[in-house]
PDB file of C-alpha atoms in Angstrom:
ATOM      1  CA  MET J  24     -30.788-158.396  -7.659  1.00  0.00           C
ATOM      2  CA  ALA J  25     -32.632-155.679  -5.630  1.00  0.00           C
ATOM      3  CA  PRO J  26     -32.044-151.715  -7.250  1.00  0.00           C
ATOM      4  CA  THR J  27     -29.393-149.968  -5.487  1.00  0.00           C
ATOM      5  CA  GLU J  28     -30.943-147.222  -3.387  1.00  0.00           C
ATOM      6  CA  PRO J  29     -29.898-143.399  -4.529  1.00  0.00           C
ATOM      7  CA  ILE J  30     -27.472-141.573  -2.150  1.00  0.00           C
ATOM      8  CA  ARG J  31     -29.040-138.911  -0.486  1.00  0.00           C
ATOM      9  CA  LEU J  32     -26.617-135.916   0.506  1.00  0.00           C
ATOM     10  CA  ARG J  33     -26.995-134.235   3.557  1.00  0.00           C
ATOM     11  CA  ARG J  34     -26.721-130.324   3.456  1.00  0.00           C
ATOM     12  CA  SER J  35     -23.631-129.063   5.560  1.00  0.00           C
ATOM     13  CA  THR J  36     -25.730-126.915   8.037  1.00  0.00           C
ATOM     14  CA  LEU J  37     -22.185-126.077   9.886  1.00  0.00           C
ATOM     15  CA  GLY J  38     -20.483-125.466   6.986  1.00  0.00           C
ATOM     16  CA  ASP J  39     -23.448-123.298   5.262  1.00  0.00           C
ATOM     17  CA  ASP J  40     -23.770-121.582   8.946  1.00  0.00           C
ATOM     18  CA  VAL J  41     -20.183-120.671   8.985  1.00  0.00           C
ATOM     19  CA  TYR J  42     -20.106-119.353   5.062  1.00  0.00           C
ATOM     20  CA  ASP J  43     -23.040-117.367   5.931  1.00  0.00           C
ATOM     21  CA  THR J  44     -21.375-115.704   8.959  1.00  0.00           C
ATOM     22  CA  LEU J  45     -18.273-114.772   7.266  1.00  0.00           C
ATOM     23  CA  ARG J  46     -20.116-113.553   3.999  1.00  0.00           C
ATOM     24  CA  ALA J  47     -22.408-111.416   6.223  1.00  0.00           C
ATOM     25  CA  ARG J  48     -19.010-109.716   7.940  1.00  0.00           C
ATOM     26  CA  ILE J  49     -17.464-109.113   4.730  1.00  0.00           C
ATOM     27  CA  LEU J  50     -20.290-107.489   3.183  1.00  0.00           C
ATOM     28  CA  GLU J  51     -20.884-105.076   6.169  1.00  0.00           C
ATOM     29  CA  HIS J  52     -16.975-104.906   6.654  1.00  0.00           C
ATOM     30  CA  SER J  53     -16.838-106.050  10.043  1.00  0.00           C
ATOM     31  CA  MET J  54     -13.932-107.928   7.982  1.00  0.00           C
ATOM     32  CA  GLN J  55     -12.535-104.700   6.223  1.00  0.00           C
ATOM     33  CA  PRO J  56     -11.447-104.852   2.606  1.00  0.00           C
ATOM     34  CA  GLY J  57      -7.858-106.139   2.470  1.00  0.00           C
ATOM     35  CA  ASP J  58      -7.903-107.581   5.849  1.00  0.00           C
ATOM     36  CA  ARG J  59      -6.104-110.794   6.283  1.00  0.00           C
ATOM     37  CA  VAL J  60      -8.190-113.705   7.405  1.00  0.00           C
ATOM     38  CA  ASN J  61      -6.842-115.480  10.525  1.00  0.00           C
ATOM     39  CA  ILE J  62      -8.191-119.043  10.156  1.00  0.00           C
ATOM     40  CA  ASP J  63      -7.212-120.425  13.744  1.00  0.00           C
ATOM     41  CA  ALA J  64      -8.791-117.109  15.361  1.00  0.00           C
ATOM     42  CA  LEU J  65     -11.884-117.784  13.499  1.00  0.00           C
ATOM     43  CA  ALA J  66     -12.383-121.185  14.460  1.00  0.00           C
ATOM     44  CA  ARG J  67     -11.752-120.427  18.161  1.00  0.00           C
ATOM     45  CA  GLU J  68     -14.338-117.506  17.905  1.00  0.00           C
ATOM     46  CA  LEU J  69     -16.788-119.693  15.989  1.00  0.00           C
ATOM     47  CA  ASP J  70     -16.018-122.488  18.034  1.00  0.00           C
ATOM     48  CA  VAL J  71     -15.644-124.955  14.984  1.00  0.00           C
ATOM     49  CA  SER J  72     -12.613-126.797  13.598  1.00  0.00           C
ATOM     50  CA  GLN J  73     -10.609-125.281  10.656  1.00  0.00           C
ATOM     51  CA  THR J  74     -12.421-127.516   8.173  1.00  0.00           C
ATOM     52  CA  PRO J  75     -15.421-125.573   7.875  1.00  0.00           C
ATOM     53  CA  ILE J  76     -13.689-122.273   8.195  1.00  0.00           C
ATOM     54  CA  ARG J  77     -11.691-123.401   4.878  1.00  0.00           C
ATOM     55  CA  GLU J  78     -14.392-124.859   2.933  1.00  0.00           C
ATOM     56  CA  ALA J  79     -16.408-121.182   3.883  1.00  0.00           C
ATOM     57  CA  LEU J  80     -13.429-119.532   2.167  1.00  0.00           C
ATOM     58  CA  ALA J  81     -13.226-121.744  -0.728  1.00  0.00           C
ATOM     59  CA  ARG J  82     -16.682-120.765  -1.353  1.00  0.00           C
ATOM     60  CA  LEU J  83     -16.060-117.082  -0.813  1.00  0.00           C
ATOM     61  CA  GLU J  84     -13.202-116.992  -2.718  1.00  0.00           C
ATOM     62  CA  SER J  85     -15.173-118.336  -5.785  1.00  0.00           C
ATOM     63  CA  ASP J  86     -17.725-115.172  -4.957  1.00  0.00           C
ATOM     64  CA  GLY J  87     -14.845-113.034  -5.394  1.00  0.00           C
ATOM     65  CA  LEU J  88     -15.265-112.271  -1.777  1.00  0.00           C
ATOM     66  CA  VAL J  89     -11.605-113.336  -0.593  1.00  0.00           C
ATOM     67  CA  ARG J  90      -8.629-114.003  -2.357  1.00  0.00           C
ATOM     68  CA  LYS J  91      -5.772-116.795  -1.658  1.00  0.00           C
ATOM     69  CA  ARG J  92      -2.011-115.818  -1.877  1.00  0.00           C
ATOM     70  CA  PRO J  93       0.614-117.964  -1.706  1.00  0.00           C
ATOM     71  CA  LEU J  94       2.615-117.397   1.796  1.00  0.00           C
ATOM     72  CA  VAL J  95      -0.169-115.115   2.681  1.00  0.00           C
ATOM     73  CA  GLY J  96      -3.215-117.130   3.030  1.00  0.00           C
ATOM     74  CA  TYR J  97      -6.574-115.679   2.706  1.00  0.00           C
ATOM     75  CA  THR J  98      -7.283-111.553   2.373  1.00  0.00           C
ATOM     76  CA  VAL J  99     -10.432-109.699   2.097  1.00  0.00           C
ATOM     77  CA  SER J 100     -11.058-108.909  -1.407  1.00  0.00           C
ATOM     78  CA  PRO J 101     -10.315-105.218  -1.774  1.00  0.00           C
ATOM     79  CA  LEU J 102     -13.140-102.936  -3.321  1.00  0.00           C
ATOM     80  CA  LEU J 103     -13.225-102.280  -7.020  1.00  0.00           C
ATOM     81  CA  THR J 104     -11.151 -99.998  -8.425  1.00  0.00           C
ATOM     82  CA  ARG J 105     -13.086 -97.143 -10.285  1.00  0.00           C
ATOM     83  CA  ALA J 106     -12.566 -98.600 -13.971  1.00  0.00           C
ATOM     84  CA  GLU J 107     -13.399-102.301 -12.456  1.00  0.00           C
ATOM     85  CA  TYR J 108     -16.812-100.300 -10.926  1.00  0.00           C
ATOM     86  CA  THR J 109     -17.534 -98.716 -14.315  1.00  0.00           C
ATOM     87  CA  HIS J 110     -17.307-101.928 -16.145  1.00  0.00           C
ATOM     88  CA  MET J 111     -19.261-103.473 -13.656  1.00  0.00           C
ATOM     89  CA  PHE J 112     -22.119-101.043 -14.183  1.00  0.00           C
ATOM     90  CA  GLU J 113     -21.461-101.856 -18.058  1.00  0.00           C
ATOM     91  CA  MET J 114     -22.794-104.898 -17.262  1.00  0.00           C
ATOM     92  CA  ARG J 115     -25.622-104.287 -14.977  1.00  0.00           C
ATOM     93  CA  LEU J 116     -26.636-102.056 -18.023  1.00  0.00           C
ATOM     94  CA  LEU J 117     -26.611-105.037 -20.240  1.00  0.00           C
ATOM     95  CA  LEU J 118     -27.986-107.829 -18.201  1.00  0.00           C
ATOM     96  CA  GLU J 119     -30.539-105.605 -15.565  1.00  0.00           C
ATOM     97  CA  CYS J 120     -32.152-103.575 -18.606  1.00  0.00           C
ATOM     98  CA  ALA J 121     -33.027-107.258 -19.922  1.00  0.00           C
ATOM     99  CA  THR J 122     -34.277-108.574 -16.682  1.00  0.00           C
ATOM    100  CA  ALA J 123     -36.559-105.590 -16.521  1.00  0.00           C
ATOM    101  CA  ARG J 124     -38.021-106.072 -19.961  1.00  0.00           C
ATOM    102  CA  TRP J 125     -38.885-109.771 -19.320  1.00  0.00           C
ATOM    103  CA  ALA J 126     -39.957-109.315 -15.864  1.00  0.00           C
ATOM    104  CA  ALA J 127     -42.650-107.180 -17.656  1.00  0.00           C
ATOM    105  CA  GLU J 128     -43.708-109.829 -20.034  1.00  0.00           C
ATOM    106  CA  ARG J 129     -43.087-113.037 -18.011  1.00  0.00           C
ATOM    107  CA  ALA J 130     -44.056-111.912 -14.226  1.00  0.00           C
ATOM    108  CA  THR J 131     -46.825-113.780 -12.363  1.00  0.00           C
ATOM    109  CA  SER J 132     -49.303-111.494 -10.684  1.00  0.00           C
ATOM    110  CA  GLU J 133     -47.933-112.672  -7.192  1.00  0.00           C
ATOM    111  CA  GLN J 134     -44.471-111.467  -8.858  1.00  0.00           C
ATOM    112  CA  ARG J 135     -45.586-108.193  -9.715  1.00  0.00           C
ATOM    113  CA  GLU J 136     -47.318-107.665  -6.461  1.00  0.00           C
ATOM    114  CA  ALA J 137     -43.975-108.580  -4.772  1.00  0.00           C
ATOM    115  CA  ILE J 138     -42.049-106.171  -6.802  1.00  0.00           C
ATOM    116  CA  ALA J 139     -44.199-103.479  -6.322  1.00  0.00           C
ATOM    117  CA  ALA J 140     -44.401-104.255  -2.412  1.00  0.00           C
ATOM    118  CA  GLU J 141     -40.815-103.812  -2.199  1.00  0.00           C
ATOM    119  CA  ALA J 142     -40.657-101.067  -4.053  1.00  0.00           C
ATOM    120  CA  ALA J 143     -42.826 -99.283  -1.586  1.00  0.00           C
ATOM    121  CA  THR J 144     -40.718-100.075   1.512  1.00  0.00           C
ATOM    122  CA  SER J 145     -39.868 -97.171   3.371  1.00  0.00           C
ATOM    123  CA  ILE J 146     -36.824 -97.444   5.186  1.00  0.00           C
ATOM    124  CA  GLU J 147     -35.967 -94.356   7.722  1.00  0.00           C
ATOM    125  CA  LEU J 148     -32.872 -92.954   8.835  1.00  0.00           C
ATOM    126  CA  GLU J 149     -32.372 -93.364  12.612  1.00  0.00           C
ATOM    127  CA  PRO J 150     -30.071 -90.796  14.240  1.00  0.00           C
ATOM    128  CA  ASP J 151     -28.669 -93.256  16.574  1.00  0.00           C
ATOM    129  CA  ASP J 152     -28.049 -95.924  14.389  1.00  0.00           C
ATOM    130  CA  PRO J 153     -26.873 -94.753  10.761  1.00  0.00           C
ATOM    131  CA  SER J 154     -25.121 -98.041  10.161  1.00  0.00           C
ATOM    132  CA  GLY J 155     -28.503 -99.847  10.894  1.00  0.00           C
ATOM    133  CA  TRP J 156     -30.111 -97.821   7.744  1.00  0.00           C
ATOM    134  CA  HIS J 157     -27.172 -98.702   5.556  1.00  0.00           C
ATOM    135  CA  ALA J 158     -27.787-102.185   6.261  1.00  0.00           C
ATOM    136  CA  ALA J 159     -31.705-101.944   6.201  1.00  0.00           C
ATOM    137  CA  PHE J 160     -31.250-100.003   2.627  1.00  0.00           C
ATOM    138  CA  THR J 161     -28.504-102.207   1.031  1.00  0.00           C
ATOM    139  CA  THR J 162     -31.125-105.223   2.141  1.00  0.00           C
ATOM    140  CA  HIS J 163     -33.696-103.767   0.498  1.00  0.00           C
ATOM    141  CA  ASP J 164     -32.395-102.677  -2.653  1.00  0.00           C
ATOM    142  CA  ALA J 165     -30.741-105.997  -3.335  1.00  0.00           C
ATOM    143  CA  ARG J 166     -33.742-107.782  -2.698  1.00  0.00           C
ATOM    144  CA  PHE J 167     -35.754-105.403  -5.227  1.00  0.00           C
ATOM    145  CA  HIS J 168     -33.528-106.097  -8.031  1.00  0.00           C
ATOM    146  CA  ASP J 169     -33.458-109.899  -7.370  1.00  0.00           C
ATOM    147  CA  LEU J 170     -37.235-110.075  -7.385  1.00  0.00           C
ATOM    148  CA  ILE J 171     -36.868-108.527 -10.960  1.00  0.00           C
ATOM    149  CA  ALA J 172     -34.031-110.993 -11.911  1.00  0.00           C
ATOM    150  CA  GLU J 173     -36.251-114.060 -10.450  1.00  0.00           C
ATOM    151  CA  ALA J 174     -39.323-112.687 -12.312  1.00  0.00           C
ATOM    152  CA  SER J 175     -37.295-112.487 -15.757  1.00  0.00           C
ATOM    153  CA  GLY J 176     -37.828-116.430 -15.886  1.00  0.00           C
ATOM    154  CA  ASN J 177     -34.115-116.814 -16.311  1.00  0.00           C
ATOM    155  CA  PRO J 178     -32.578-118.359 -13.265  1.00  0.00           C
ATOM    156  CA  LEU J 179     -28.857-118.520 -15.454  1.00  0.00           C
ATOM    157  CA  LEU J 180     -29.119-114.857 -15.685  1.00  0.00           C
ATOM    158  CA  ARG J 181     -30.459-114.313 -12.277  1.00  0.00           C
ATOM    159  CA  ASP J 182     -27.349-116.425 -10.585  1.00  0.00           C
ATOM    160  CA  GLY J 183     -24.945-114.329 -12.630  1.00  0.00           C
ATOM    161  CA  LEU J 184     -26.638-110.993 -11.667  1.00  0.00           C
ATOM    162  CA  ASP J 185     -26.140-112.453  -7.686  1.00  0.00           C
ATOM    163  CA  ARG J 186     -22.786-112.599  -8.357  1.00  0.00           C
ATOM    164  CA  LEU J 187     -22.171-109.508  -9.731  1.00  0.00           C
ATOM    165  CA  HIS J 188     -23.966-107.728  -6.982  1.00  0.00           C
ATOM    166  CA  VAL J 189     -21.891-108.976  -4.584  1.00  0.00           C
ATOM    167  CA  HIS J 190     -19.285-106.669  -5.450  1.00  0.00           C
ATOM    168  CA  LEU J 191     -21.752-104.045  -5.628  1.00  0.00           C
ATOM    169  CA  HIS J 192     -22.874-104.323  -2.049  1.00  0.00           C
ATOM    170  CA  LEU J 193     -19.337-103.648  -0.663  1.00  0.00           C
ATOM    171  CA  HIS J 194     -19.448-100.156  -2.144  1.00  0.00           C
ATOM    172  CA  ARG J 195     -22.990 -99.662  -1.214  1.00  0.00           C
ATOM    173  CA  ARG J 196     -21.977 -98.996   2.355  1.00  0.00           C
ATOM    174  CA  TYR J 197     -20.678 -95.489   1.087  1.00  0.00           C
ATOM    175  CA  PHE J 198     -23.851 -94.785  -0.481  1.00  0.00           C
ATOM    176  CA  PRO J 199     -25.187 -91.581   0.879  1.00  0.00           C
ATOM    177  CA  TYR J 200     -28.394 -91.376   2.588  1.00  0.00           C
ATOM    178  CA  ALA J 201     -29.545 -88.267   0.685  1.00  0.00           C
ATOM    179  CA  HIS J 202     -29.914 -89.852  -2.293  1.00  0.00           C
ATOM    180  CA  ALA J 203     -32.094 -92.786  -0.948  1.00  0.00           C
ATOM    181  CA  GLY J 204     -35.397 -90.770  -1.839  1.00  0.00           C
ATOM    182  CA  THR J 205     -34.043 -90.520  -5.456  1.00  0.00           C
ATOM    183  CA  THR J 206     -33.211 -94.364  -5.836  1.00  0.00           C
ATOM    184  CA  ILE J 207     -36.962 -95.055  -4.177  1.00  0.00           C
ATOM    185  CA  GLU J 208     -38.591 -93.190  -6.803  1.00  0.00           C
ATOM    186  CA  GLU J 209     -36.828 -94.748  -9.572  1.00  0.00           C
ATOM    187  CA  HIS J 210     -37.617 -98.173  -8.060  1.00  0.00           C
ATOM    188  CA  HIS J 211     -41.349 -96.644  -8.043  1.00  0.00           C
ATOM    189  CA  ARG J 212     -41.353 -96.134 -11.722  1.00  0.00           C
ATOM    190  CA  ILE J 213     -39.551 -99.658 -12.494  1.00  0.00           C
ATOM    191  CA  ALA J 214     -42.135-101.440 -10.409  1.00  0.00           C
ATOM    192  CA  ALA J 215     -44.972 -99.544 -12.057  1.00  0.00           C
ATOM    193  CA  ALA J 216     -43.965-100.492 -15.630  1.00  0.00           C
ATOM    194  CA  ILE J 217     -43.607-104.313 -14.845  1.00  0.00           C
ATOM    195  CA  GLU J 218     -47.023-104.075 -12.800  1.00  0.00           C
ATOM    196  CA  ALA J 219     -48.556-102.638 -16.280  1.00  0.00           C
ATOM    197  CA  GLY J 220     -46.650-105.433 -17.843  1.00  0.00           C
ATOM    198  CA  ASP J 221     -44.835-102.615 -20.461  1.00  0.00           C
ATOM    199  CA  PRO J 222     -41.482-103.702 -21.455  1.00  0.00           C
ATOM    200  CA  ASP J 223     -40.206-100.837 -22.891  1.00  0.00           C
ATOM    201  CA  ALA J 224     -41.178 -98.855 -20.326  1.00  0.00           C
ATOM    202  CA  ALA J 225     -39.694-101.378 -18.021  1.00  0.00           C
ATOM    203  CA  GLU J 226     -36.398-101.268 -19.580  1.00  0.00           C
ATOM    204  CA  ALA J 227     -36.074 -97.190 -19.852  1.00  0.00           C
ATOM    205  CA  ALA J 228     -36.744 -97.398 -16.216  1.00  0.00           C
ATOM    206  CA  MET J 229     -34.039 -99.887 -15.281  1.00  0.00           C
ATOM    207  CA  ARG J 230     -31.696 -98.144 -17.663  1.00  0.00           C
ATOM    208  CA  GLY J 231     -32.322 -94.620 -16.357  1.00  0.00           C
ATOM    209  CA  HIS J 232     -32.035 -95.658 -12.728  1.00  0.00           C
ATOM    210  CA  LEU J 233     -28.605 -97.905 -13.507  1.00  0.00           C
ATOM    211  CA  THR J 234     -27.120 -94.522 -15.328  1.00  0.00           C
ATOM    212  CA  GLU J 235     -28.007 -92.309 -12.166  1.00  0.00           C
ATOM    213  CA  ALA J 236     -26.908 -95.124  -9.742  1.00  0.00           C
ATOM    214  CA  ARG J 237     -23.688 -95.266 -11.634  1.00  0.00           C
ATOM    215  CA  GLU J 238     -22.882 -91.325 -11.095  1.00  0.00           C
ATOM    216  CA  ARG J 239     -24.178 -91.193  -7.502  1.00  0.00           C
ATOM    217  CA  GLN J 240     -21.987 -94.098  -6.409  1.00  0.00           C
ATOM    218  CA  LEU J 241     -18.873 -92.849  -8.138  1.00  0.00           C
ATOM    219  CA  THR J 242     -18.669 -90.422  -5.179  1.00  0.00           C
ATOM    220  CA  ALA J 243     -17.174 -93.263  -3.208  1.00  0.00           C
ATOM    221  CA  PHE J 244     -13.985 -92.828  -5.661  1.00  0.00           C
ATOM    222  CA  ASP J 245     -13.485 -89.123  -5.014  1.00  0.00           C
TER     223      ASP J 245
END
């Protein structure tokens, strides 16, 4: 009897595209926290059936970006409360200090170069497009921290941080431009310690960065 051919599952491009589109809208606040999600309207706008919309919403619910309630349907998740935000940073301090230490110990030369290059990224404020600066800055910040998580050599930890950062990304829209230079300087210190292969310095630099970032971003709750 001939061996059975293995089943090859095809990646659902349409489903992924719908998911990516809705995720981007939520993170950039085109769909505001607390907004009700109109599945019919989204299906018409994106010119798809309701099926990929519902599948995308199920994934977004797993990410914590939308909530489903009986008789109401899906709504965009609200911003974290001050207490929840503090708890998130407590988690970040536990996990990301470890990623910085491990990245300093385990990163390849290519990964160290990528982290240093990202830290050196310059993002200028365009007076006629402040929202464009926010988008560029938040993308840079997320990518910098993800490169460090990747270099830590622990894919499970990286995945956990990616999910945690989703909620942070929602709040980054309120990040004040005046503190951007300080954040970049802190990124430089972390990158330099990782590039030098100094785990103690990398961990300390990350701890200092996260502690200061927590205080800076608490202004969103004032």
